[in-house]
Short mmCIF file of C-alpha atoms in Angstrom, two decimals:
data_model
loop_
_atom_site.label_atom_id
_atom_site.label_comp_id
_atom_site.label_asym_id
_atom_site.label_seq_id
_atom_site.Cartn_x
_atom_site.Cartn_y
_atom_site.Cartn_z
CA MET A 1 -3.87 -0.39 -14.19
CA SER A 2 -5.01 0.10 -17.77
CA LEU A 3 -2.16 0.52 -20.29
CA LEU A 4 -4.38 3.35 -22.05
CA LEU A 5 -4.08 5.97 -19.41
CA PRO A 6 -0.13 5.68 -19.22
CA LEU A 7 -0.19 5.82 -23.14
CA ILE A 8 -2.35 8.90 -23.56
CA LEU A 9 -0.49 10.56 -20.66
CA THR A 10 2.94 10.12 -22.42
CA ILE A 11 1.48 10.92 -25.91
CA VAL A 12 0.33 14.24 -24.35
CA ILE A 13 3.21 14.73 -22.47
CA GLU A 14 5.85 14.16 -25.16
CA VAL A 15 4.32 16.16 -27.69
CA LEU A 16 4.08 19.12 -25.39
CA VAL A 17 7.89 18.77 -25.16
CA LEU A 18 8.12 19.13 -28.79
CA THR A 19 5.95 21.64 -29.16
CA ALA A 20 7.62 23.74 -26.24
CA LEU A 21 10.85 22.89 -28.50
CA ARG A 22 9.09 24.65 -31.08
CA GLU A 23 8.64 21.55 -33.28
CA CYS A 24 5.75 22.05 -35.64
CA ARG A 25 6.43 19.44 -38.72
CA ARG A 26 3.47 17.27 -38.68
CA LYS A 27 5.89 14.25 -39.37
CA VAL A 28 7.74 14.54 -36.45
CA LEU A 29 4.69 15.04 -34.14
CA LEU A 30 3.10 12.03 -35.90
CA ALA A 31 6.32 10.02 -35.39
CA CYS A 32 6.11 10.99 -31.89
CA VAL A 33 2.64 9.36 -31.49
CA LEU A 34 3.29 6.33 -33.40
CA MET A 35 6.89 5.57 -31.67
CA ASN A 36 4.56 5.73 -28.34
CA VAL A 37 2.06 3.16 -29.50
CA LEU A 38 4.60 1.00 -30.51
CA THR A 39 6.74 1.20 -27.67
CA ASN A 40 4.96 2.60 -24.33
CA VAL A 41 2.44 -0.21 -24.49
CA PRO A 42 4.69 -3.10 -24.75
CA LEU A 43 6.99 -1.97 -22.13
CA ASN A 44 4.23 -0.80 -19.69
CA ALA A 45 2.79 -4.23 -20.28
CA TYR A 46 5.83 -6.02 -19.55
CA VAL A 47 6.48 -3.91 -16.33
CA GLN A 48 2.82 -4.30 -14.98
CA TYR A 49 2.44 -8.24 -15.66
CA VAL A 50 5.80 -9.58 -15.83
CA ASP A 51 8.65 -7.87 -14.31
CA ASN A 52 8.56 -4.53 -12.35
CA SER A 53 12.25 -4.56 -11.06
CA ALA A 54 14.39 -1.47 -11.28
CA MET A 55 16.34 -3.47 -13.79
CA THR A 56 13.76 -4.15 -16.14
CA ILE A 57 12.54 -0.67 -16.03
CA CYS A 58 16.23 0.98 -16.81
CA VAL A 59 16.93 -1.42 -19.29
CA GLY A 60 13.37 -0.87 -21.25
CA GLU A 61 13.50 2.95 -21.10
CA LEU A 62 17.43 2.85 -22.20
CA LEU A 63 15.68 0.66 -25.33
CA VAL A 64 12.70 2.87 -25.76
CA PHE A 65 15.35 5.83 -25.70
CA LEU A 66 17.36 4.32 -28.70
CA ILE A 67 14.36 3.16 -30.75
CA GLU A 68 12.63 6.64 -30.61
CA ALA A 69 15.98 8.54 -31.39
CA VAL A 70 16.41 6.31 -34.34
CA CYS A 71 12.71 7.33 -35.08
CA TYR A 72 13.27 10.78 -34.65
CA ARG A 73 16.33 10.78 -36.79
CA LEU A 74 14.55 9.53 -39.76
CA ALA A 75 11.54 12.13 -39.04
CA ALA A 76 13.68 15.15 -38.41
CA ASN A 77 17.22 14.46 -40.63
CA ASP A 78 19.44 15.18 -37.62
CA TRP A 79 20.98 13.07 -35.21
CA ARG A 80 21.40 16.04 -32.73
CA THR A 81 17.86 17.03 -32.68
CA ALA A 82 16.89 13.39 -32.58
CA MET A 83 19.04 12.75 -29.39
CA THR A 84 17.73 15.96 -28.11
CA TYR A 85 14.00 15.33 -28.65
CA SER A 86 14.43 11.25 -27.61
CA SER A 87 15.99 12.23 -24.34
CA LEU A 88 13.84 15.21 -23.30
CA CYS A 89 10.70 13.67 -24.19
CA ASN A 90 11.32 10.44 -22.71
CA ALA A 91 12.88 12.22 -19.41
CA VAL A 92 9.85 14.39 -18.99
CA SER A 93 7.17 11.78 -19.40
CA TYR A 94 8.82 9.01 -17.55
CA PHE A 95 9.54 11.48 -14.30
CA THR A 96 5.85 12.64 -14.64
CA GLY A 97 4.54 9.49 -14.79
CA VAL A 98 6.59 8.45 -11.68
CA LEU A 99 5.06 11.55 -10.04
CA ILE A 100 1.59 11.36 -10.83
CA PHE A 101 1.51 7.32 -10.73
CA GLY A 102 3.79 7.38 -7.56
CA ILE A 103 1.36 9.71 -5.96
CA PHE A 104 -1.64 7.70 -6.87
CA VAL A 105 -0.28 4.37 -5.62
CA ILE A 106 0.68 6.03 -2.12
CA LEU A 107 -3.15 7.34 -1.99
CA ILE A 108 -4.70 4.03 -2.48
#
């Protein structure tokens, strides 16, 4: 599977989550896009080509959550907001990906 499709899907979903949370600051939305380019691609590459165990996915997602929380903190200037954004964006995009790609794998 290409690394581009999960990246694009993640960016679209997470920007929609931020928009639903009424976030409209360009700095935060741009941070979302850049963070996902820097975190989504390496994690998906590692999971696809090296180790796709549940432990690897859990540890990887936790690291992504922490990295993105720090970046959101820098962009939004508030830890509570940063933690909310990071947790919601990552949860929604992760479970949407599991649903979409899980069904895709079953259909093939």
